[in-house]
XYZ file of N, CA and C in Angstrom:
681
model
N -14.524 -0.763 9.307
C -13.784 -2.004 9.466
C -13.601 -2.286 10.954
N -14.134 -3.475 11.179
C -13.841 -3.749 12.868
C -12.320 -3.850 13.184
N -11.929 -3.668 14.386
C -10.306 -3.684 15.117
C -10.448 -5.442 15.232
N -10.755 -5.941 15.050
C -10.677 -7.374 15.574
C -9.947 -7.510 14.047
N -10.323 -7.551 12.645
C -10.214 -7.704 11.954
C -8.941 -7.076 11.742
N -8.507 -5.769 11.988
C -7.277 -5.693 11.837
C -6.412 -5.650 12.520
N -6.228 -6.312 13.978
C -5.484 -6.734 14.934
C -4.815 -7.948 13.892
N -6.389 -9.011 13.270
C -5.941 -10.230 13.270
C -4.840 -10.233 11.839
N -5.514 -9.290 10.768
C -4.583 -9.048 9.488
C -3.576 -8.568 9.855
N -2.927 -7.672 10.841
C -1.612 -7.157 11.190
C -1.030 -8.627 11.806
N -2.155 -9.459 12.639
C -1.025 -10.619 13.472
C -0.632 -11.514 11.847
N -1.372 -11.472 10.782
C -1.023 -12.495 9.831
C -0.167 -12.064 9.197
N 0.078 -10.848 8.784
C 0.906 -9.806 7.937
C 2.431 -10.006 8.785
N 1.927 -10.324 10.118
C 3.714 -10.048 10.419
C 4.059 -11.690 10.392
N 3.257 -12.385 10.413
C 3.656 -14.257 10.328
C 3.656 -14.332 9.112
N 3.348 -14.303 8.221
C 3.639 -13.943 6.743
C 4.987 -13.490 6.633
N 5.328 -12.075 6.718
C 6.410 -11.648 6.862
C 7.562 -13.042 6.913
N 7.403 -13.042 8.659
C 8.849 -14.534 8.884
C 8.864 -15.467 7.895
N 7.180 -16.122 7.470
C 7.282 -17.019 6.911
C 8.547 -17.048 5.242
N 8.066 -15.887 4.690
C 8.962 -15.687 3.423
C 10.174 -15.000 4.008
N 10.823 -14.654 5.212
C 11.761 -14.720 5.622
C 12.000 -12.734 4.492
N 11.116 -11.945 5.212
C 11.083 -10.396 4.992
C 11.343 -9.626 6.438
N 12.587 -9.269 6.938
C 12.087 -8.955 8.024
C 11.683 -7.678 8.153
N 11.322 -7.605 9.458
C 10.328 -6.139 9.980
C 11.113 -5.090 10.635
N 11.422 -4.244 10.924
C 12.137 -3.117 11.892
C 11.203 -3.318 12.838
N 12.465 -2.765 14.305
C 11.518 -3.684 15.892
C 9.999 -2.719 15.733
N 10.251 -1.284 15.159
C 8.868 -0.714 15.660
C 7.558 -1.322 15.129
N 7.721 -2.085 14.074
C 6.741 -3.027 13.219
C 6.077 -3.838 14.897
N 6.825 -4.238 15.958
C 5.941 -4.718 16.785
C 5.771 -4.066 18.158
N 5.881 -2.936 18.418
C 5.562 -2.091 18.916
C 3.800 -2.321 19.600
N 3.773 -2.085 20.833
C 2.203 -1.873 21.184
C 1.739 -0.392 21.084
N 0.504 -0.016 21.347
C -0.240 1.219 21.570
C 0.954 1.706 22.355
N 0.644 0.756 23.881
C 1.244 1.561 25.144
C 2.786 2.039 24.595
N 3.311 1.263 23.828
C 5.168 1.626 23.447
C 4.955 2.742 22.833
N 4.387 2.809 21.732
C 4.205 3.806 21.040
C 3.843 5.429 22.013
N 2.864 5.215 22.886
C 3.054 6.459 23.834
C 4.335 6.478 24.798
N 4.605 5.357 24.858
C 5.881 5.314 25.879
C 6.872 6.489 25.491
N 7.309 5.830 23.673
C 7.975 6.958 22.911
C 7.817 7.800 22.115
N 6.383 8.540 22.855
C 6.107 9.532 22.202
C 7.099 10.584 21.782
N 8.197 11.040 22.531
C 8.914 12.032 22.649
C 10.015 11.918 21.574
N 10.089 10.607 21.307
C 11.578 10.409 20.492
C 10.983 9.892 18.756
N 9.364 10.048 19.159
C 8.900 9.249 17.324
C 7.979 10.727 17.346
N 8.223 11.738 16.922
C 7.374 13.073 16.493
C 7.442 12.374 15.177
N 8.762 12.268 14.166
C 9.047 12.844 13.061
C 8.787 10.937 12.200
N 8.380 9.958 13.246
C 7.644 8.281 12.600
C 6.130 9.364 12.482
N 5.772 10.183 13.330
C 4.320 9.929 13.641
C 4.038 10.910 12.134
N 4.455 11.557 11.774
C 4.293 13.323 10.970
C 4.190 12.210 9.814
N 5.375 11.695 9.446
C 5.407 10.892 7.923
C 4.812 9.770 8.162
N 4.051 9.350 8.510
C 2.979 8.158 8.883
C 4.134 6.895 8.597
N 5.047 6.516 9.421
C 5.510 5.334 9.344
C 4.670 3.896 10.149
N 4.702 2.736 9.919
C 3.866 1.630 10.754
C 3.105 1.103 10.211
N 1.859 0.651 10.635
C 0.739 -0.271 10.119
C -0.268 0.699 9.464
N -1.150 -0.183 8.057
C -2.223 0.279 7.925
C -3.262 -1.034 7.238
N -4.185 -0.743 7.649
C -4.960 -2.035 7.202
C -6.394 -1.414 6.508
N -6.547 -1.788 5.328
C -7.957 -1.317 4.889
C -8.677 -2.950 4.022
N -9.827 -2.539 4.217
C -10.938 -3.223 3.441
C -11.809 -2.360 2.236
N -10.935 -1.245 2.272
C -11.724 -0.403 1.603
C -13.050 -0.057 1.628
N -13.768 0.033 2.610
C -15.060 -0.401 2.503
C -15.848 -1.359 2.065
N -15.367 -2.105 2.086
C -16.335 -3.474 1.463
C -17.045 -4.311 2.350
N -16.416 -4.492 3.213
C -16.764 -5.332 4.358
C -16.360 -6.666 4.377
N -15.504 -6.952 3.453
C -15.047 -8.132 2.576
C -13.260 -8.500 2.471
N -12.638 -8.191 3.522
C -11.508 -8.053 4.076
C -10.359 -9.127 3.275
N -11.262 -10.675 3.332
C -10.630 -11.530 2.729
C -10.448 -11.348 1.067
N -10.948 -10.882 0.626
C -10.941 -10.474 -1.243
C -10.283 -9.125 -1.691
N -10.782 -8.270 -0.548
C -10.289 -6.873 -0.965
C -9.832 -5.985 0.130
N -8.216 -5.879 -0.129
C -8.218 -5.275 0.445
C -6.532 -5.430 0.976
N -5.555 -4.996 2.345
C -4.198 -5.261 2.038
C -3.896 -4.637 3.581
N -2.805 -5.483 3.820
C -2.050 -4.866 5.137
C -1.044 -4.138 4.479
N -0.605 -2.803 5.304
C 0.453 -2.320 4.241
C 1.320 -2.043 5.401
N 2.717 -1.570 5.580
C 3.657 -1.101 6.527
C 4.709 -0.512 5.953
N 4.565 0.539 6.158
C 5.386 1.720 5.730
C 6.646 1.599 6.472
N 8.009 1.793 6.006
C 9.209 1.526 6.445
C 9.648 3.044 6.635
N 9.600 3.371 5.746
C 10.315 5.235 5.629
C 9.523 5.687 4.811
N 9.288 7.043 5.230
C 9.327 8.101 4.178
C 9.747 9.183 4.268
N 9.517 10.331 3.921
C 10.000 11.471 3.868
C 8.621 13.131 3.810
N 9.127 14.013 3.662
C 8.120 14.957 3.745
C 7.303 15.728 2.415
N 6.451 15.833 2.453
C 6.200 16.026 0.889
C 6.213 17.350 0.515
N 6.408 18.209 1.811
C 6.366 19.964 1.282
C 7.647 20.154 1.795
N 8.612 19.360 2.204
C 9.847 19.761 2.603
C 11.248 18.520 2.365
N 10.762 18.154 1.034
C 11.578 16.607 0.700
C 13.163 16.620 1.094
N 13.939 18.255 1.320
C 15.039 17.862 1.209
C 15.633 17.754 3.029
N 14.196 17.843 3.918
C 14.660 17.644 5.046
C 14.987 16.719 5.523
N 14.848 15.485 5.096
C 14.994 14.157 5.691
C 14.511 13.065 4.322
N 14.404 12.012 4.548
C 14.228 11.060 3.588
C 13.372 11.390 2.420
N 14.008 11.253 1.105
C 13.529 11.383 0.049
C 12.985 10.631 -0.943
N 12.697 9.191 -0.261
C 11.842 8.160 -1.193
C 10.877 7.407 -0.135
N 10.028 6.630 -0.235
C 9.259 5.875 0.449
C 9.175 4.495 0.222
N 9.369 3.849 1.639
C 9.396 2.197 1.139
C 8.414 1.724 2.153
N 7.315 0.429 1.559
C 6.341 -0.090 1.972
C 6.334 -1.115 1.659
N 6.048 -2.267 2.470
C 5.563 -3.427 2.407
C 4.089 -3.712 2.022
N 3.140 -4.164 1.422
C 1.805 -4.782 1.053
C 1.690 -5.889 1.409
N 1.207 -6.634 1.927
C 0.897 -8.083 2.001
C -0.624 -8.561 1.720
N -0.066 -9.407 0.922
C -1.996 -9.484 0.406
C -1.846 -11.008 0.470
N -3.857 -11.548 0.930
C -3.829 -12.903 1.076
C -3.870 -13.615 -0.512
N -3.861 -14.757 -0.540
C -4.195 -15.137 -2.117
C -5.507 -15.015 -2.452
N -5.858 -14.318 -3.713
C -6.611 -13.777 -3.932
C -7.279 -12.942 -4.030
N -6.401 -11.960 -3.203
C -7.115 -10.488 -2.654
C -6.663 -9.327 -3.502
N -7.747 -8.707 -3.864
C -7.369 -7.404 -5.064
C -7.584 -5.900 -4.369
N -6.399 -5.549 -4.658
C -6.658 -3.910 -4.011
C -7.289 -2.754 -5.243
N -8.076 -2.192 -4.916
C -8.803 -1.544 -6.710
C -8.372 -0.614 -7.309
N -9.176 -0.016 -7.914
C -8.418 0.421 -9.365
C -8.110 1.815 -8.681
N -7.120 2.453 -8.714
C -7.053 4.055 -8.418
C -5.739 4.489 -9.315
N -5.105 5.556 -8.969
C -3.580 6.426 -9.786
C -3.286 7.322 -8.681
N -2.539 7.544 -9.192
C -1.813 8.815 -7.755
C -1.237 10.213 -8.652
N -1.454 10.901 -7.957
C -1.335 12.610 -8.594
C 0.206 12.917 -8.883
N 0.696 12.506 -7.592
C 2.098 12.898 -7.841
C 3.174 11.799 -7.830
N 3.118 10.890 -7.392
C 3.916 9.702 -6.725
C 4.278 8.808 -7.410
N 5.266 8.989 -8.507
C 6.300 7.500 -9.080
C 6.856 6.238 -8.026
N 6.099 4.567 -8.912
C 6.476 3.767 -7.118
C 6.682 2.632 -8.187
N 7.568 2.057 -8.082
C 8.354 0.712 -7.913
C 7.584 -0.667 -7.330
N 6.689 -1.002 -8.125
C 6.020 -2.182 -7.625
C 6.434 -3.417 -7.511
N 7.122 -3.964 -5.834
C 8.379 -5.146 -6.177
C 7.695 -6.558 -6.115
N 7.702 -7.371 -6.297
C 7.350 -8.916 -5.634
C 8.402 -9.267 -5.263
N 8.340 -9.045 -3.894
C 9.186 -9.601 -3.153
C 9.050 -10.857 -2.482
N 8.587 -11.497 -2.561
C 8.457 -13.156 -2.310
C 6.508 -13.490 -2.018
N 6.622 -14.671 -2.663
C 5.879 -15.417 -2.131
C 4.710 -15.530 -4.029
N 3.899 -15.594 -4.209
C 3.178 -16.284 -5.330
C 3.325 -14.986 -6.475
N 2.397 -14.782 -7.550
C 2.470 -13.796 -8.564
C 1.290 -12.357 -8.533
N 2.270 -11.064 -8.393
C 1.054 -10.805 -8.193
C 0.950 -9.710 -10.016
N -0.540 -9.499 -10.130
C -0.941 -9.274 -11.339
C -2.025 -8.105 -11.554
N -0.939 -7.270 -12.426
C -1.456 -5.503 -12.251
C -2.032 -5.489 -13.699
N -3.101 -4.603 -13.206
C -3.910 -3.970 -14.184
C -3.784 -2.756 -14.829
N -3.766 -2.130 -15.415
C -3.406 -0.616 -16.241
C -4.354 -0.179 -17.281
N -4.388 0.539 -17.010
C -5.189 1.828 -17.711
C -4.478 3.400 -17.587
N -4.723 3.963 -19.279
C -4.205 5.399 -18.617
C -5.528 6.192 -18.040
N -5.156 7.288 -17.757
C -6.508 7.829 -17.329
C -6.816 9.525 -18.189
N -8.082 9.826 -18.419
C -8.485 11.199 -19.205
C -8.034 11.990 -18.623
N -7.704 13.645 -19.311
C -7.660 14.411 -18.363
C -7.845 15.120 -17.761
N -7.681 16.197 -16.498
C -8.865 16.332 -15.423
C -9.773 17.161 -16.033
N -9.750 17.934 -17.462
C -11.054 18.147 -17.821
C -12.259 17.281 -18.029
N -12.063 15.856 -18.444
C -13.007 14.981 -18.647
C -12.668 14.348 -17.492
N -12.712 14.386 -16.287
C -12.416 13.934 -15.168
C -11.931 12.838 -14.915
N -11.065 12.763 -15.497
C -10.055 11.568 -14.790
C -10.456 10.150 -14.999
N -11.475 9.979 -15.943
C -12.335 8.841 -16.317
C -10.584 7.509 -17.061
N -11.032 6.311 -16.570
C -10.296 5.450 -17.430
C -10.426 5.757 -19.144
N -8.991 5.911 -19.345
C -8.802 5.741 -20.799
C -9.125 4.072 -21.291
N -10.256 3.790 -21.812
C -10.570 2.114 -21.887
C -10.226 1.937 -23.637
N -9.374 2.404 -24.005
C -8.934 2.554 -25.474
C -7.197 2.405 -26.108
N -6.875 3.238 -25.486
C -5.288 3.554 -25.813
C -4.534 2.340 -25.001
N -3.219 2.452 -25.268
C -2.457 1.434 -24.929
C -1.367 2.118 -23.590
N -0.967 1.339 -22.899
C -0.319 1.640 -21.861
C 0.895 1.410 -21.943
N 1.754 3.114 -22.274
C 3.522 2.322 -22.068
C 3.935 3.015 -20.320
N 4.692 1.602 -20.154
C 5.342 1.591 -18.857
C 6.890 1.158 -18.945
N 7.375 0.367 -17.417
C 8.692 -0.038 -17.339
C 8.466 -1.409 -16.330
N 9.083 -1.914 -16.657
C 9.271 -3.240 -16.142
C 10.634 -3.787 -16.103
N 11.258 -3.372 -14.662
C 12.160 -3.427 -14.671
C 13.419 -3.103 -15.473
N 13.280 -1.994 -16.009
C 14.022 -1.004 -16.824
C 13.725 -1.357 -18.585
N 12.664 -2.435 -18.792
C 12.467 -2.691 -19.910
C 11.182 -2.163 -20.296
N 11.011 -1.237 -21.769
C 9.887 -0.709 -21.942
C 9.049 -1.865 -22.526
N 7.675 -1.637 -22.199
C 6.683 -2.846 -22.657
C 5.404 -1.866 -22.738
N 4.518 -2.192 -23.775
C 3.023 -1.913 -23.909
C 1.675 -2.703 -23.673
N 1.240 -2.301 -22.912
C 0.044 -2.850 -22.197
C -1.549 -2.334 -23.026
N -2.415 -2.971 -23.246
C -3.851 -2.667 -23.936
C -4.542 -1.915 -22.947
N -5.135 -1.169 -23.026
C -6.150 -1.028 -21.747
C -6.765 -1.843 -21.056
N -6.688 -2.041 -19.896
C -7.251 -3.124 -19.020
C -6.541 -4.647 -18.733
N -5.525 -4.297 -19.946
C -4.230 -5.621 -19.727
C -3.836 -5.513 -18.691
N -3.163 -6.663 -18.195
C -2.532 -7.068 -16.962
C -0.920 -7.356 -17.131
N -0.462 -7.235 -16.187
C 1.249 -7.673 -16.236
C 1.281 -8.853 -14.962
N 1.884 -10.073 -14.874
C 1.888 -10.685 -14.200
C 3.455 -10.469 -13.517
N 3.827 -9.889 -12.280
C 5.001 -9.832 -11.907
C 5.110 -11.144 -10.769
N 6.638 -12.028 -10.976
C 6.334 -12.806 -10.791
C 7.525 -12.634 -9.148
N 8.084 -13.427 -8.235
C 9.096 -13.156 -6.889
C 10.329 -12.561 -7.559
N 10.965 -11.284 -7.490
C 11.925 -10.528 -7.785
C 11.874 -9.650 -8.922
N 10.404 -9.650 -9.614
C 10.625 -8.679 -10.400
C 9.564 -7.412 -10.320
N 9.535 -6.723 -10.718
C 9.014 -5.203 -10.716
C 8.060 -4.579 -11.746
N 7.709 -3.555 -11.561
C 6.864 -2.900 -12.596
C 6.807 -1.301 -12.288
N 6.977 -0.542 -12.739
C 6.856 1.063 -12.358
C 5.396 1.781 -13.217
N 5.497 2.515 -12.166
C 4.130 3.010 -12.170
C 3.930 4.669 -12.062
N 3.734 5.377 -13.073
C 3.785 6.866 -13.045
C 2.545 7.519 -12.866
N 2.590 8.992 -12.049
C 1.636 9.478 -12.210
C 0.485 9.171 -13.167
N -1.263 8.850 -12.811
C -2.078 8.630 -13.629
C -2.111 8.091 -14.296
N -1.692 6.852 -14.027
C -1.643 5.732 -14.782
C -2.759 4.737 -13.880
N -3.727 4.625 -14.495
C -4.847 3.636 -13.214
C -4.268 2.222 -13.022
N -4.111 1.541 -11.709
C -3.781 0.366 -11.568
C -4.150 -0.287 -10.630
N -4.401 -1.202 -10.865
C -5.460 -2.721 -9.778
C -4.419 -3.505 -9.225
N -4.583 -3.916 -8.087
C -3.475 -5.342 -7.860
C -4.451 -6.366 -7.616
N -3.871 -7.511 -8.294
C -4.497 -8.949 -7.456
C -3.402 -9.705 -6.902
N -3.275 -10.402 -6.346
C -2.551 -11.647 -5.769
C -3.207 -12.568 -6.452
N -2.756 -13.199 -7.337
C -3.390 -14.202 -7.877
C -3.478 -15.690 -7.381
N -4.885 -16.196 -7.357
C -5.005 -17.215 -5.929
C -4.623 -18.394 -5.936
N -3.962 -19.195 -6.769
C -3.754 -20.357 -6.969
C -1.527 -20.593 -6.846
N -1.766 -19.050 -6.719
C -0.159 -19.066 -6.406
C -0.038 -18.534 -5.357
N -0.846 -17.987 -4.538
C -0.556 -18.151 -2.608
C -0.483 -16.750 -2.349
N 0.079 -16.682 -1.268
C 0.363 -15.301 -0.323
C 1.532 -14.239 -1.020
N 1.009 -12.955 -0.722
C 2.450 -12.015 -1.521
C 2.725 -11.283 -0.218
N 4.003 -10.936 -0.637
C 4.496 -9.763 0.139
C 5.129 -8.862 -0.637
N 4.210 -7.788 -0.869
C 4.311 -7.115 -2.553
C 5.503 -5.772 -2.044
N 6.614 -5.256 -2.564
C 7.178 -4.301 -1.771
C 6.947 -2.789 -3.074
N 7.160 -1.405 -1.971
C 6.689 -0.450 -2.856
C 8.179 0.828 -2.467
N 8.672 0.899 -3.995
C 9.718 2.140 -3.097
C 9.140 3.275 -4.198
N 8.803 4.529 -3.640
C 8.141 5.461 -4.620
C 8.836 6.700 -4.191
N 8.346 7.842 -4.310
C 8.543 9.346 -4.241
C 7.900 9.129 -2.754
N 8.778 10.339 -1.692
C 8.115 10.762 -0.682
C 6.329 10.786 -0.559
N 5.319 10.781 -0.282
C 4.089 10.638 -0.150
C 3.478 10.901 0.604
N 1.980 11.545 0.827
C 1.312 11.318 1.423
C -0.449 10.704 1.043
N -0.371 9.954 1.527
C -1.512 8.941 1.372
C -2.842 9.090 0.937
N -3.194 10.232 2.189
C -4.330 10.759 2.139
C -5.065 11.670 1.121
N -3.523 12.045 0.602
C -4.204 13.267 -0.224
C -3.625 12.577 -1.942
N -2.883 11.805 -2.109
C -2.278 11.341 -3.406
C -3.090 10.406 -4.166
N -3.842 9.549 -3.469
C -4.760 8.521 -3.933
C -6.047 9.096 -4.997
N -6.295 8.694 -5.649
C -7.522 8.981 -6.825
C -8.348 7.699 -7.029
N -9.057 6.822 -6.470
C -9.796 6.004 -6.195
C -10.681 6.088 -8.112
N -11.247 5.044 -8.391
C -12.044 4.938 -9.567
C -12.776 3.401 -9.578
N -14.168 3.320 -8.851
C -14.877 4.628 -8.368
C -14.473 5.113 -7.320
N -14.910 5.920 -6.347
C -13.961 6.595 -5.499
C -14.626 5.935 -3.853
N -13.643 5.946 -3.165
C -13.942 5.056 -2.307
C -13.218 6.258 -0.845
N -14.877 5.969 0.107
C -14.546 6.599 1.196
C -14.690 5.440 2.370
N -13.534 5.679 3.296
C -13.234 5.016 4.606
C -14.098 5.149 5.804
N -14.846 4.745 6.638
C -15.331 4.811 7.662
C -14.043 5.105 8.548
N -14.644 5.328 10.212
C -14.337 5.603 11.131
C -13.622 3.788 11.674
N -12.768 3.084 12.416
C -12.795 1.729 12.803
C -13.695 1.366 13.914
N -14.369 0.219 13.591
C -15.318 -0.173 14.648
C -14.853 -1.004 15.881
N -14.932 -0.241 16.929
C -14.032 -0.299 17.993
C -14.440 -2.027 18.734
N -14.525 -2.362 17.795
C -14.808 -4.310 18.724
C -14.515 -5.044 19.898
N -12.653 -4.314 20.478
C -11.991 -5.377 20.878
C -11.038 -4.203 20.970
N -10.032 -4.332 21.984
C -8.298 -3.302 22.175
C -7.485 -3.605 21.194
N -7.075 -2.277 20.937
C -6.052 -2.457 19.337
C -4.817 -3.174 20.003
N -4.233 -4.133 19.333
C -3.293 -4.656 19.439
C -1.801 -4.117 19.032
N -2.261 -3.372 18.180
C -1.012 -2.426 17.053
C -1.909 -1.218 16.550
N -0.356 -0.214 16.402
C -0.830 0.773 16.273
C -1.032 1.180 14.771
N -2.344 2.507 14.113
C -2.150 2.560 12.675
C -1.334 3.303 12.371
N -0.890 3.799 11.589
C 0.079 5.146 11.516
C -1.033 5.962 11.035
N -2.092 6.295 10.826
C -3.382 7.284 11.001
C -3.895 7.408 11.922
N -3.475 6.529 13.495
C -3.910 6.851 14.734
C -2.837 6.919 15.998
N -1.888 7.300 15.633
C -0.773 7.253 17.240
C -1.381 8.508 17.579
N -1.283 8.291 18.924
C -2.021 9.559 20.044
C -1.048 10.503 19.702
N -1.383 11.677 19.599
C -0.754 12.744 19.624
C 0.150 13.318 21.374
């Protein structure tokens, strides 16, 4: 993914933001250089990856697929009772843009719509890791929606619409779209402590390139503050 591209999705993600009136914590605008400035006093932002992240997932296709995300807090995942014990994230997706199908190993998360058009999740359960983790494209999906139990078909969708929610448990496969005729989201996520790298289960499975250095990063990722 080129840096031009996600300079420009972080500059839209945070005008987005004002626009639905979400605000940001100051480090949300933070430069590179700040970020080394305070190296000394952000060890424990840098360890739990707090800040920006921007993927295309590999596609090359930024506008359809894909999501600015900004992590607010989290906490530690081999040492939860040292410091913060849940994780909260912002998503912002353009209209239309679908983030794909994956589940997470360990990580219960609170999928909010927090302002702006509808966005609309997909579900599937998934086999288990003896038959490798393949979509269950058969059985029915029980979840929570906002503390109300509801059943989903395989491959059904839930349309969550500004203020309401959907929860999402371990291995449970799920897609997001922003659905395009109802505009911009700013999707919010409060889950279990996390880590990113290693919790994700992609289907099919999807590997990240290196960023293609185009242009000076404007903002920093929370997968790249200088050590």
């Amino acid at each position: 993914m080129k840096r031009s591209v996600i300079n420009t999705g972080i500059d839209w993600a945070i005008d987005t933001c004002k626009r639905f009136r979400c605000a940001l914590p100051d480090f949300a605008y933070w430069t590179p250089e700040q970020w080394e400035e305070k190296k000394a006093s952000t060890d424990y932002m840098r360890k739990v990856a707090l800040g920006w992240d921007v993927t295309d997932y590999d596609t090359g296709d930024f506008e359809k697929v894909g999501a600015v995300l900004f992590t607010l807090r989290n906490g530690e995942v081999d040492r939860p009772e040292a410091g913060t014990v849940y994780c909260e994230k912002y998503i912002v997706m353009k209209a239309g843009q679908l983030l794909p199908c994956h589940f997470h190993y360990f990580k219960t998360e609170d999928i909010i719509n927090r302002a702006g058009g509808t966005l609309r999740v997909y579900v599937w359960n998934s086999t288990p890791e003896a038959d490798g983790y393949q979509k269950d494209l058969k059985s029915d999906v029980h979840l929570m929606c906002d503390g109300q139990a509801v059943t989903i078909p395989a491959g059904g969708y839930v349309d969550i619409k500004a203020g309401n929610s959907i929860t999402l448990t371990p291995h449970i496969y799920h897609s997001f779209v922003a659905v395009q005729e109802d505009g911009d989201l700013v999707v919010g996520e409060v889950s279990r402590v996390n880590d990113d790298a290693a919790d994700n289960h992609f289907n099919p499975p999807v590997n990240l390139p290196p960023v293609a250095e185009d242009e000076p990063a404007r903002h920093q990722l929370c997968g790249g503050y200088k050590q």
